[in-house]
PDB file of C-alpha atoms in Angstrom:
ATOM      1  CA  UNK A   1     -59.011 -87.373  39.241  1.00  0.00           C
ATOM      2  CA  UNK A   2     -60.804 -89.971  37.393  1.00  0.00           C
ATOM      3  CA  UNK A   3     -63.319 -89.659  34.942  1.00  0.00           C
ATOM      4  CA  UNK A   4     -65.916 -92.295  33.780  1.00  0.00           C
ATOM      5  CA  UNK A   5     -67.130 -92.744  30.509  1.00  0.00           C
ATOM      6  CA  UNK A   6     -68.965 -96.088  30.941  1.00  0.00           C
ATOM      7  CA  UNK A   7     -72.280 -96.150  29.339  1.00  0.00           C
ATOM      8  CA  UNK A   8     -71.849 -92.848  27.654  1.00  0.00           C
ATOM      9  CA  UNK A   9     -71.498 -92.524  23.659  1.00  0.00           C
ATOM     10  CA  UNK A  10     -68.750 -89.650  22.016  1.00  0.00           C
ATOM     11  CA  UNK A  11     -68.195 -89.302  18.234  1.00  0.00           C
ATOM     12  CA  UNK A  12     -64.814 -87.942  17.355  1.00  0.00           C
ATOM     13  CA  UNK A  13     -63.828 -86.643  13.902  1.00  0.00           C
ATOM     14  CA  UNK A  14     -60.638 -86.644  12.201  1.00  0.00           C
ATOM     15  CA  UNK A  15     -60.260 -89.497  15.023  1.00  0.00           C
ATOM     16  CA  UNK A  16     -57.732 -91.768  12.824  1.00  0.00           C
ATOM     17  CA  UNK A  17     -54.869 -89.911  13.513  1.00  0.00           C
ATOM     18  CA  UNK A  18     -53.164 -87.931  15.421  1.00  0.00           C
ATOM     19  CA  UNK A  19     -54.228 -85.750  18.269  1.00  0.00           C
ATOM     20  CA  UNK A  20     -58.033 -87.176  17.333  1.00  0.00           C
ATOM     21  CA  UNK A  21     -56.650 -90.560  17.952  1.00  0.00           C
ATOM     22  CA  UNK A  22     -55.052 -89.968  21.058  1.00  0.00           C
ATOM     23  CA  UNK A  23     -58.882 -88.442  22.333  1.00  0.00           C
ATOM     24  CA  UNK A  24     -60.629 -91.054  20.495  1.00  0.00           C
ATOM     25  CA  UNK A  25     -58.955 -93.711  22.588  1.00  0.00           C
ATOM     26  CA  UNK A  26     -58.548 -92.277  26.286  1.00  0.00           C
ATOM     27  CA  UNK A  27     -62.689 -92.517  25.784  1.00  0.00           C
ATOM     28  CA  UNK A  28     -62.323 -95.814  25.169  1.00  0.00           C
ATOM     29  CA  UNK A  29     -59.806 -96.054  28.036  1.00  0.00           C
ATOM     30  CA  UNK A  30     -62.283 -94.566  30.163  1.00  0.00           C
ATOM     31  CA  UNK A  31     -65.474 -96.767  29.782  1.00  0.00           C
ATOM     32  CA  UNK A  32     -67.426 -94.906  26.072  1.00  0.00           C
ATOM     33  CA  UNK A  33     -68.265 -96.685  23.359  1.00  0.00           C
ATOM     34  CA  UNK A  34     -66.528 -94.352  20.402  1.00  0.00           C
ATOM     35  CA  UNK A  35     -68.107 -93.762  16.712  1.00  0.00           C
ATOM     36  CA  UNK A  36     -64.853 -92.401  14.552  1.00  0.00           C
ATOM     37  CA  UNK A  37     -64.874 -90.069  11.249  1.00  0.00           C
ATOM     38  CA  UNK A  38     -62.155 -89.411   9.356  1.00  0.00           C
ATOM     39  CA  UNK A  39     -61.522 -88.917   6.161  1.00  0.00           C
ATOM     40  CA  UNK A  40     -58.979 -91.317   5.036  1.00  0.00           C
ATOM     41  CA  UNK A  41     -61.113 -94.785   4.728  1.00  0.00           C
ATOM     42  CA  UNK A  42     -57.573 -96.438   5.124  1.00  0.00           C
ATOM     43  CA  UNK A  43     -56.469 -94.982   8.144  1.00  0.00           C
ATOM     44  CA  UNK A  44     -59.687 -95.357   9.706  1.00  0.00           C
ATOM     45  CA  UNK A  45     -59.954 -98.808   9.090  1.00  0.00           C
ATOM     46  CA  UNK A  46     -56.586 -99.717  10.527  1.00  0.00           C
ATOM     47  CA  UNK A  47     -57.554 -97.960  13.625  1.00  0.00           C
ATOM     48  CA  UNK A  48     -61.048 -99.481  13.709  1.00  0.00           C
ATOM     49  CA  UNK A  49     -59.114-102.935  13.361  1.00  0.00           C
ATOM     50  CA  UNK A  50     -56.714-102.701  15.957  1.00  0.00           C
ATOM     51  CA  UNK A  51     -58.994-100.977  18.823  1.00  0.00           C
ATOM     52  CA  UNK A  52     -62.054-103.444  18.227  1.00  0.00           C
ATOM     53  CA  UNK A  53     -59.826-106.336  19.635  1.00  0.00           C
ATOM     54  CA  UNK A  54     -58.700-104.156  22.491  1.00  0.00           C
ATOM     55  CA  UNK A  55     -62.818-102.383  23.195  1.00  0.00           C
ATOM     56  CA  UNK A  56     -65.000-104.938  22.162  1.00  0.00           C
ATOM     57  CA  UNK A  57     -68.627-104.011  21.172  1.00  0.00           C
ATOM     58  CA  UNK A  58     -67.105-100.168  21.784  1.00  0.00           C
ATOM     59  CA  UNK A  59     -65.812 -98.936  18.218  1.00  0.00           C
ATOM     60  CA  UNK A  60     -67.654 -98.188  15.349  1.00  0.00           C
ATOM     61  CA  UNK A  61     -67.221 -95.421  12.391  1.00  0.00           C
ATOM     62  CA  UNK A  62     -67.789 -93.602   8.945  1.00  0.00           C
ATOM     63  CA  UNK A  63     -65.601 -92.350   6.250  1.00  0.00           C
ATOM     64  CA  UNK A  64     -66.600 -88.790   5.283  1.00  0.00           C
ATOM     65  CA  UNK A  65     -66.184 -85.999   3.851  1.00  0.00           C
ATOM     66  CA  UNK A  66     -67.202 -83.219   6.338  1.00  0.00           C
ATOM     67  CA  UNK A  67     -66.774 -80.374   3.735  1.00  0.00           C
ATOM     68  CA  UNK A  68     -69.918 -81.873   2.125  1.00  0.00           C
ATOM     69  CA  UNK A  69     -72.094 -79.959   5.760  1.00  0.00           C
ATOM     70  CA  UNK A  70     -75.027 -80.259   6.348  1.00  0.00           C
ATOM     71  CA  UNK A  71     -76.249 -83.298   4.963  1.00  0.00           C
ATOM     72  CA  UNK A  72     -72.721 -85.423   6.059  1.00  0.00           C
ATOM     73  CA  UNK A  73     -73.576 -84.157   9.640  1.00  0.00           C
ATOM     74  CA  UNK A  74     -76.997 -85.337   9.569  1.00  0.00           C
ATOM     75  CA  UNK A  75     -76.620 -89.008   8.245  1.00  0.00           C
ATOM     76  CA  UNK A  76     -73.370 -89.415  10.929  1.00  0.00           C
ATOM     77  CA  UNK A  77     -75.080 -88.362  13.713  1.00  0.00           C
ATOM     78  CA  UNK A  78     -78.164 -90.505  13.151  1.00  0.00           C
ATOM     79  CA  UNK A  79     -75.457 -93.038  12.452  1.00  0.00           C
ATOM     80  CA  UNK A  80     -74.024 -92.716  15.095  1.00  0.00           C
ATOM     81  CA  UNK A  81     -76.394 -92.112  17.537  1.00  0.00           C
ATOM     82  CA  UNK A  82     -77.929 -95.703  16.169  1.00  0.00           C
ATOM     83  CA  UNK A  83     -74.695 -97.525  16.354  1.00  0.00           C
ATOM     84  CA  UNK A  84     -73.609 -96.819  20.027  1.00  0.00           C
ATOM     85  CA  UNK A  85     -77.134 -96.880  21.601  1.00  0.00           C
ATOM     86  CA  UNK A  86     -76.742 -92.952  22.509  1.00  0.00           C
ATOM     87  CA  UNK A  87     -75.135 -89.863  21.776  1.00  0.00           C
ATOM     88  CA  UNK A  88     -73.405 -87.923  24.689  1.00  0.00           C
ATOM     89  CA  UNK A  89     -70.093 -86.279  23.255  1.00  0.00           C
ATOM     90  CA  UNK A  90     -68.889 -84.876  20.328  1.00  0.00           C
ATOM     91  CA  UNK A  91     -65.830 -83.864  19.833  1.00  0.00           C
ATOM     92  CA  UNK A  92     -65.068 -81.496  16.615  1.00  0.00           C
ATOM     93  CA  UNK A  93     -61.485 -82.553  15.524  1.00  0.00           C
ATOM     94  CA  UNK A  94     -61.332 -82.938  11.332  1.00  0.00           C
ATOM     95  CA  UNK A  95     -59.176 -80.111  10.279  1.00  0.00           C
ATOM     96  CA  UNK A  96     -56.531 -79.104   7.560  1.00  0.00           C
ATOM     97  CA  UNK A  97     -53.517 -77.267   8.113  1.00  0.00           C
ATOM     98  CA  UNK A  98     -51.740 -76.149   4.631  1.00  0.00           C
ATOM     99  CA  UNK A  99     -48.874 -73.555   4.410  1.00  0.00           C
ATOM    100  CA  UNK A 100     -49.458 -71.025   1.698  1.00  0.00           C
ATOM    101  CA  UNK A 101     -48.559 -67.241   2.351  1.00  0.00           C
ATOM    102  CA  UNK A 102     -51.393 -64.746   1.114  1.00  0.00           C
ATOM    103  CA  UNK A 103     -50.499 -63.292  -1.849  1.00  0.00           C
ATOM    104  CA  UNK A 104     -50.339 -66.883  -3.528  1.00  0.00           C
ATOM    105  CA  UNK A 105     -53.787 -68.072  -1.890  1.00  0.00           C
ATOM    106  CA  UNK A 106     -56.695 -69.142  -4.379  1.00  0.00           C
ATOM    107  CA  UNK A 107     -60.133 -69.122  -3.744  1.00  0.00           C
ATOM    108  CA  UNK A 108     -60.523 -72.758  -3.784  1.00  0.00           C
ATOM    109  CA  UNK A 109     -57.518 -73.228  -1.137  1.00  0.00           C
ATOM    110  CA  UNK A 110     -59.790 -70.713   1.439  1.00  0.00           C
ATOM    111  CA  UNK A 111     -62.764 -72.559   0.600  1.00  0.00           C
ATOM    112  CA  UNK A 112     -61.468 -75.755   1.950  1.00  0.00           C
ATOM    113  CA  UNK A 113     -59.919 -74.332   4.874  1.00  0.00           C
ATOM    114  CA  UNK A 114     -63.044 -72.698   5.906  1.00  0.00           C
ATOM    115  CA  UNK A 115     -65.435 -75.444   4.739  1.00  0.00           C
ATOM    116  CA  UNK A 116     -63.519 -77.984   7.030  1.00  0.00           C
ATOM    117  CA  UNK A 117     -62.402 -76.035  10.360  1.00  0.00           C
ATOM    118  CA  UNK A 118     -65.258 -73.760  10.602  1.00  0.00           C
ATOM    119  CA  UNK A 119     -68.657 -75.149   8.371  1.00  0.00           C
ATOM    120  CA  UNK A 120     -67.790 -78.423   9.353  1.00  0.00           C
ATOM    121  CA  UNK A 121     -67.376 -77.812  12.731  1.00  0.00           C
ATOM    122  CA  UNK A 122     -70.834 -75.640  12.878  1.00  0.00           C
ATOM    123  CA  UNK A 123     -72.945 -78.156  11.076  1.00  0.00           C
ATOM    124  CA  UNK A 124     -71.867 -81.534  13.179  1.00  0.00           C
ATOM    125  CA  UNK A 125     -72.769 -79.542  16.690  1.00  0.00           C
ATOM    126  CA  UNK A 126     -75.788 -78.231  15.209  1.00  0.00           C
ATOM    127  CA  UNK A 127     -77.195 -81.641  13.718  1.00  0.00           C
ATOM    128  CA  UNK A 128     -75.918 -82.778  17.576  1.00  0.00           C
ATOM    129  CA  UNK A 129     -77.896 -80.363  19.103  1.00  0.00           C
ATOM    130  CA  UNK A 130     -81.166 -81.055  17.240  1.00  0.00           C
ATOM    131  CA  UNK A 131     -80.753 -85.100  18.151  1.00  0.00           C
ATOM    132  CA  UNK A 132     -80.068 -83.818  21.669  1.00  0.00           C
ATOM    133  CA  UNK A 133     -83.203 -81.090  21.861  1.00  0.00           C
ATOM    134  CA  UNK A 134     -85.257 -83.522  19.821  1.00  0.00           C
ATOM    135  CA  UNK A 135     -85.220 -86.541  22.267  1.00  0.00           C
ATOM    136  CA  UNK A 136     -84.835 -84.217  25.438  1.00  0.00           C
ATOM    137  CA  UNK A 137     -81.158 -85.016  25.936  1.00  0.00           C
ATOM    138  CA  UNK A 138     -78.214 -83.242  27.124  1.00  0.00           C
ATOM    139  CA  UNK A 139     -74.533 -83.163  25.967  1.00  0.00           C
ATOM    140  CA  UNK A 140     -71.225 -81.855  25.685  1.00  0.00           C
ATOM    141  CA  UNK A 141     -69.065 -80.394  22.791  1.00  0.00           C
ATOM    142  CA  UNK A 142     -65.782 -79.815  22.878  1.00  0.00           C
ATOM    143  CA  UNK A 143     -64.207 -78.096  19.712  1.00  0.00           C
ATOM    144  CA  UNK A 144     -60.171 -78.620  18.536  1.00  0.00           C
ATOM    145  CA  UNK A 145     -59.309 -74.830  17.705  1.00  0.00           C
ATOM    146  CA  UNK A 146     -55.843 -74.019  17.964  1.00  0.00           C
ATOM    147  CA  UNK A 147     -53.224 -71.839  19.793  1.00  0.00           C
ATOM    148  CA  UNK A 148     -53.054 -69.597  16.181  1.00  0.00           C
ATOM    149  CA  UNK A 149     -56.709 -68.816  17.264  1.00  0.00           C
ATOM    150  CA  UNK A 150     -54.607 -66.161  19.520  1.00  0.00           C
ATOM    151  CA  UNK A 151     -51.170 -65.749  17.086  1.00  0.00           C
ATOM    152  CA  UNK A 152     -50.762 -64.560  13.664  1.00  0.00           C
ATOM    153  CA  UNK A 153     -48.673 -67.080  11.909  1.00  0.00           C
ATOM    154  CA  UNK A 154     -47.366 -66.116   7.878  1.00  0.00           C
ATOM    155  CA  UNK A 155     -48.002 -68.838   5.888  1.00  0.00           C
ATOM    156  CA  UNK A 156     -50.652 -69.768   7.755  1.00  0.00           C
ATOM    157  CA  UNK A 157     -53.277 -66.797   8.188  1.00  0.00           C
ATOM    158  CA  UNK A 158     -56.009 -68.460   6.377  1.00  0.00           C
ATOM    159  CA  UNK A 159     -55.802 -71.334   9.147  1.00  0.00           C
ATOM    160  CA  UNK A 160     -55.146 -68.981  12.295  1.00  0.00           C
ATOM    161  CA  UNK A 161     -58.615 -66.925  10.805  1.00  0.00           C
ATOM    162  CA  UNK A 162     -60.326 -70.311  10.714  1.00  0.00           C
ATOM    163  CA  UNK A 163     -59.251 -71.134  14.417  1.00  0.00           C
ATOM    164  CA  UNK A 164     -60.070 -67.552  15.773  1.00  0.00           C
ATOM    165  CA  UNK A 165     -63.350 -68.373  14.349  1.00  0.00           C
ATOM    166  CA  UNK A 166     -63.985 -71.758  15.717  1.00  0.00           C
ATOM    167  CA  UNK A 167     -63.093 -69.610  19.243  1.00  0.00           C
ATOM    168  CA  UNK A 168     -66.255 -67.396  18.203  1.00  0.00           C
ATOM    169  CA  UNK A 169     -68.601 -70.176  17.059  1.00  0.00           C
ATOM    170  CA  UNK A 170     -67.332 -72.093  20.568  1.00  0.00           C
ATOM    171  CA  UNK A 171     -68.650 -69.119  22.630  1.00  0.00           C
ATOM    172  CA  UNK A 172     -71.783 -68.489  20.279  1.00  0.00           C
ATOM    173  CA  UNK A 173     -72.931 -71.702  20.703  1.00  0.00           C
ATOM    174  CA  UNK A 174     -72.546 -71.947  24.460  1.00  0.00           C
ATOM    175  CA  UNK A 175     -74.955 -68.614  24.954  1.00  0.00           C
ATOM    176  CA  UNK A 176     -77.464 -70.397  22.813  1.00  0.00           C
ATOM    177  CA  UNK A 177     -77.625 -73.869  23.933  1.00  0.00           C
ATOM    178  CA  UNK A 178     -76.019 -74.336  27.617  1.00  0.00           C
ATOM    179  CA  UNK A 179     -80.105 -73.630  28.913  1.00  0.00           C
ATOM    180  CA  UNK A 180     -80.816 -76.450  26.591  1.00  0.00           C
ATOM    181  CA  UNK A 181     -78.858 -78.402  28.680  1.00  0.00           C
ATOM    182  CA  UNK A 182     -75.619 -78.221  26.029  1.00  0.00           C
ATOM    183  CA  UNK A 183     -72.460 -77.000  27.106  1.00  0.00           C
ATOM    184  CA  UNK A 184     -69.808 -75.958  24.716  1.00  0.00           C
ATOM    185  CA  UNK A 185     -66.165 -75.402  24.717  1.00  0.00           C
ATOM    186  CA  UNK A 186     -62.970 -75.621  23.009  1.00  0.00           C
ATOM    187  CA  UNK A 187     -59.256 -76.792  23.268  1.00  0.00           C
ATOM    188  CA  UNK A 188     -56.607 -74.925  21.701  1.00  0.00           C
ATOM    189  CA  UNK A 189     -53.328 -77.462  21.717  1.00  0.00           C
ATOM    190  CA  UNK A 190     -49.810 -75.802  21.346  1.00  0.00           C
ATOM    191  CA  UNK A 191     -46.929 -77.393  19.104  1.00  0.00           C
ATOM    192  CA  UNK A 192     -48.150 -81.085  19.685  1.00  0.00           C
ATOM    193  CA  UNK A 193     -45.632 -83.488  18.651  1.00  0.00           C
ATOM    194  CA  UNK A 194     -48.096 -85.909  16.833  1.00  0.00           C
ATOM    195  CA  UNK A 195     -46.614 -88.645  14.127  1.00  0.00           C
ATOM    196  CA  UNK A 196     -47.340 -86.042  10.875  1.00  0.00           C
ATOM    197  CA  UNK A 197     -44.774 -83.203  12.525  1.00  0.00           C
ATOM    198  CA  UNK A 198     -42.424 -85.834  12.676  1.00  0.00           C
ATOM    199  CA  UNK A 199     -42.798 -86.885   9.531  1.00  0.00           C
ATOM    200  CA  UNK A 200     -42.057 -82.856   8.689  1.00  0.00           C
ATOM    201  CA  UNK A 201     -38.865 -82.974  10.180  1.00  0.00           C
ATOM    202  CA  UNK A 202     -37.251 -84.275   6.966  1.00  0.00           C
ATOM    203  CA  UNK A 203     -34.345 -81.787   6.122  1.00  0.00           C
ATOM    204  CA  UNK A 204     -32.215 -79.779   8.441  1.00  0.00           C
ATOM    205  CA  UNK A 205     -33.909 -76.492   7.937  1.00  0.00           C
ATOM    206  CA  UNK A 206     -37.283 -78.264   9.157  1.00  0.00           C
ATOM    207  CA  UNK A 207     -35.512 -79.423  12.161  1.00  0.00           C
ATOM    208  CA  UNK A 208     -33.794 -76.284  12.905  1.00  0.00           C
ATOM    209  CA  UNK A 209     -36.850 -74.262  12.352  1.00  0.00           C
ATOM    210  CA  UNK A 210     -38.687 -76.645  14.843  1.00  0.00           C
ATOM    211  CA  UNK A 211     -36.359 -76.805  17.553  1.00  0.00           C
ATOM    212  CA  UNK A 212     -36.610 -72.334  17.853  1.00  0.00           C
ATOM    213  CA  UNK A 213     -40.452 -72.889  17.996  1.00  0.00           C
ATOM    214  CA  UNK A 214     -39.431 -74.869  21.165  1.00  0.00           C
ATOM    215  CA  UNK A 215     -37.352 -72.616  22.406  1.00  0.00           C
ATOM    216  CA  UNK A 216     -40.054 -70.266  22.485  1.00  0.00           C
ATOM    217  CA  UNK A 217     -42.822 -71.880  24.444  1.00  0.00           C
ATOM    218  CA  UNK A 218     -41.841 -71.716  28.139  1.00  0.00           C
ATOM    219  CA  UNK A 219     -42.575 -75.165  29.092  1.00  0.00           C
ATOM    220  CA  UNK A 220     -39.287 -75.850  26.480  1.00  0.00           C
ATOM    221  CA  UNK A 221     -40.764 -78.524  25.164  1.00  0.00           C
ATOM    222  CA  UNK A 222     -43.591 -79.892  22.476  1.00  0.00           C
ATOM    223  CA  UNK A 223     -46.656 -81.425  24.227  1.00  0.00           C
ATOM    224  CA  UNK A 224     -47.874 -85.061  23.744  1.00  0.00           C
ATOM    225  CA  UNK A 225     -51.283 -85.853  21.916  1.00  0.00           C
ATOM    226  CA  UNK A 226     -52.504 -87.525  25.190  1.00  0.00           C
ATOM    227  CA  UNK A 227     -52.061 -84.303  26.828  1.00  0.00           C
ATOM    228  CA  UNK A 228     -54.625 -82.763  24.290  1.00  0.00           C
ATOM    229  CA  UNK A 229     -56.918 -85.747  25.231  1.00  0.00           C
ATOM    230  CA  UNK A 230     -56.677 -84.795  29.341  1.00  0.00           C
ATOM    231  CA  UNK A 231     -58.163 -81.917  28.402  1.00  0.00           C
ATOM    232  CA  UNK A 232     -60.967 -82.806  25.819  1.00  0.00           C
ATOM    233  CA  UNK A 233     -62.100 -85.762  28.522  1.00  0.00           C
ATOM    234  CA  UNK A 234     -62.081 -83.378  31.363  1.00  0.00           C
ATOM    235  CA  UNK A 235     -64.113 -80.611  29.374  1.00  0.00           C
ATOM    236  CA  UNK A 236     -66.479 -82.988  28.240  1.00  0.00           C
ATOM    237  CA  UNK A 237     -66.908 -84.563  31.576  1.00  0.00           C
ATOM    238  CA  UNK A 238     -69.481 -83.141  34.264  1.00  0.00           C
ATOM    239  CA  UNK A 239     -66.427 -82.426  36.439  1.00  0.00           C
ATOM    240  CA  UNK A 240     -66.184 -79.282  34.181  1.00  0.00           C
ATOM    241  CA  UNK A 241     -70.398 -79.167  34.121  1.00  0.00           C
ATOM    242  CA  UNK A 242     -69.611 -74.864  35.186  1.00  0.00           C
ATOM    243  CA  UNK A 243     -67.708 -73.972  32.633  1.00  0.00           C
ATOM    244  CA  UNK A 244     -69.467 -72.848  29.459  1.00  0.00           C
ATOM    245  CA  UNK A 245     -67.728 -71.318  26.041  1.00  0.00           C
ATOM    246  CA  UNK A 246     -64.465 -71.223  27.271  1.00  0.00           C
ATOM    247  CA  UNK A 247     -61.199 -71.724  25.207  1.00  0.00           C
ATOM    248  CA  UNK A 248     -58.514 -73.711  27.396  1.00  0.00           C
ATOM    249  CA  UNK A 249     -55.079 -72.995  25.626  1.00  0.00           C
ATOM    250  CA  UNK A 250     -53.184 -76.071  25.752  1.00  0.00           C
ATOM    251  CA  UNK A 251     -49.641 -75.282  24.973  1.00  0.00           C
ATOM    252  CA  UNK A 252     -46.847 -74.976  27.414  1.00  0.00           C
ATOM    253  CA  UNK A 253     -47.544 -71.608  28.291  1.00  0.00           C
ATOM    254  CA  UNK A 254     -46.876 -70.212  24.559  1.00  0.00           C
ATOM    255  CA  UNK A 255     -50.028 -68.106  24.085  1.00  0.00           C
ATOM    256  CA  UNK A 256     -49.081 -66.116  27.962  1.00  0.00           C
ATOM    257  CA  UNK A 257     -45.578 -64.473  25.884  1.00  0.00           C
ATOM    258  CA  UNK A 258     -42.457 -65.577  24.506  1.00  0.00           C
ATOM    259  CA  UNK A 259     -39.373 -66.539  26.564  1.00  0.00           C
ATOM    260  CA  UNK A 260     -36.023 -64.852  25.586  1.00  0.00           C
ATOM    261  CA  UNK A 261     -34.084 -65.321  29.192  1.00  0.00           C
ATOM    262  CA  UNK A 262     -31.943 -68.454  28.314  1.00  0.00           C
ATOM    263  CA  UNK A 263     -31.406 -68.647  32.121  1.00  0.00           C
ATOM    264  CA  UNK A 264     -34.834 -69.294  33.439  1.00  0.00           C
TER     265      UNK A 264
END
């Protein structure tokens, strides 16, 4: 099935990296101009460099910090929205992802997981929506939540809570705004074998601790990042123009059980 992007504008945070890399660019495969946010001003910059030679006149971007909601959201989608000509897509990506079991959590460390995966996440649709409502517009948004969304994980609760909420504020949203012409929905990847869970896999307990997770998701094996991105195109796409606040688990089949049968 092929999906056309040409003429359309899609902003992408955390896009520098990663599985918001791997979205970022299948746009660009597929005919959008692309305006990226991340956080590192490095990273981004790298990315910006190489892709501008390969999409000309089709990348642009910010560095920011989207904990800072609402007034980052604001000035980046008016950025945006000036830079590319239009605003059709955004996809909600920026997250954080730190191990720390409960009884050792601080205040601050909730703060920032919550201020990123969820406030973030609120305040760039909602400064979206406004552009789109203001100048009579209609759009797409596609959130990044997260297989922990539907499984407890210790060491990570704080994160799984934030991704169970971004599941909420995905179906929320939808009710409000789909007869404004907005449709909303989220993709929650599996155990994606991006280049930082490589990087993880740095001592033999890390690798042997990864390679039971695998054995656990039916498919047997980690997805790709590009697999992440067939899904966040085809959501955003008017193939999918029916579906409305849904949550499309992408993860080998690990959120339907757990496999034990070595045989299968």
């Amino acid at each position: 099935m092929e999906i056309s992007f040409a003429g359309k504008g899609v902003l992408v945070t955390g896009a520098a990296a990663g599985i918001g890399k791997a979205i970022a660019e299948q746009f660009l495969q597929n005919g959008a101009a692309v305006f990226l946010v991340d956080f590192n001003p490095d990273l981004l910059q790298q990315t910006m460099t190489d892709w501008k030679r390969k999409f000309p006149s089709k990348v642009y971007g910010v560095t920011a910090d989207l904990r800072q909601a609402p007034v980052a959201a604001a000035t980046i989608v008016k950025q945006a929205a000036a830079a590319m000509g239009t605003l059709d897509v955004l996809v909600n990506n920026a997250g954080i992802y730190p191990s720390r079991f409960m009884l050792d959590l601080e205040e601050s460390e909730w703060d920032a997981i919550f201020d990123l995966n969820v406030k973030g996440y609120f305040f760039m649709a909602q400064a979206v929506a406004r552009y789109w409502v203001t100048f009579g517009k209609q759009g797409s948004i596609v959130n990044i939540s997260s297989g922990a969304a539907a499984n407890a994980r210790p060491g990570a609760v704080t994160y799984a809570a934030s991704k169970a909420a971004v599941v909420m504020l995905t179906k929320g949203l939808a009710l409000e705004w789909i007869r404004k012409g907005i449709r909303v929905n989220a993709v929650g990847p599996g155990l994606i074998e991006t280049e930082a869970l490589l990087q993880s896999l740095n001592t033999p307990v890390a690798k042997a601790e990864h390679k039971e997770k695998i054995s656990m998701i039916p498919a047997a094996r980690t997805g790709r990042p590009s697999e992440i991105a067939d899904a966040v195109l085809f959501l955003a796409s008017d193939k999918a123009r029916f579906i409305v606040g849904q949550n499309l688990f992408v993860d080998g089949g690990y959120t339907c059980g757990r496999v034990f049968c070595s045989k299968m």
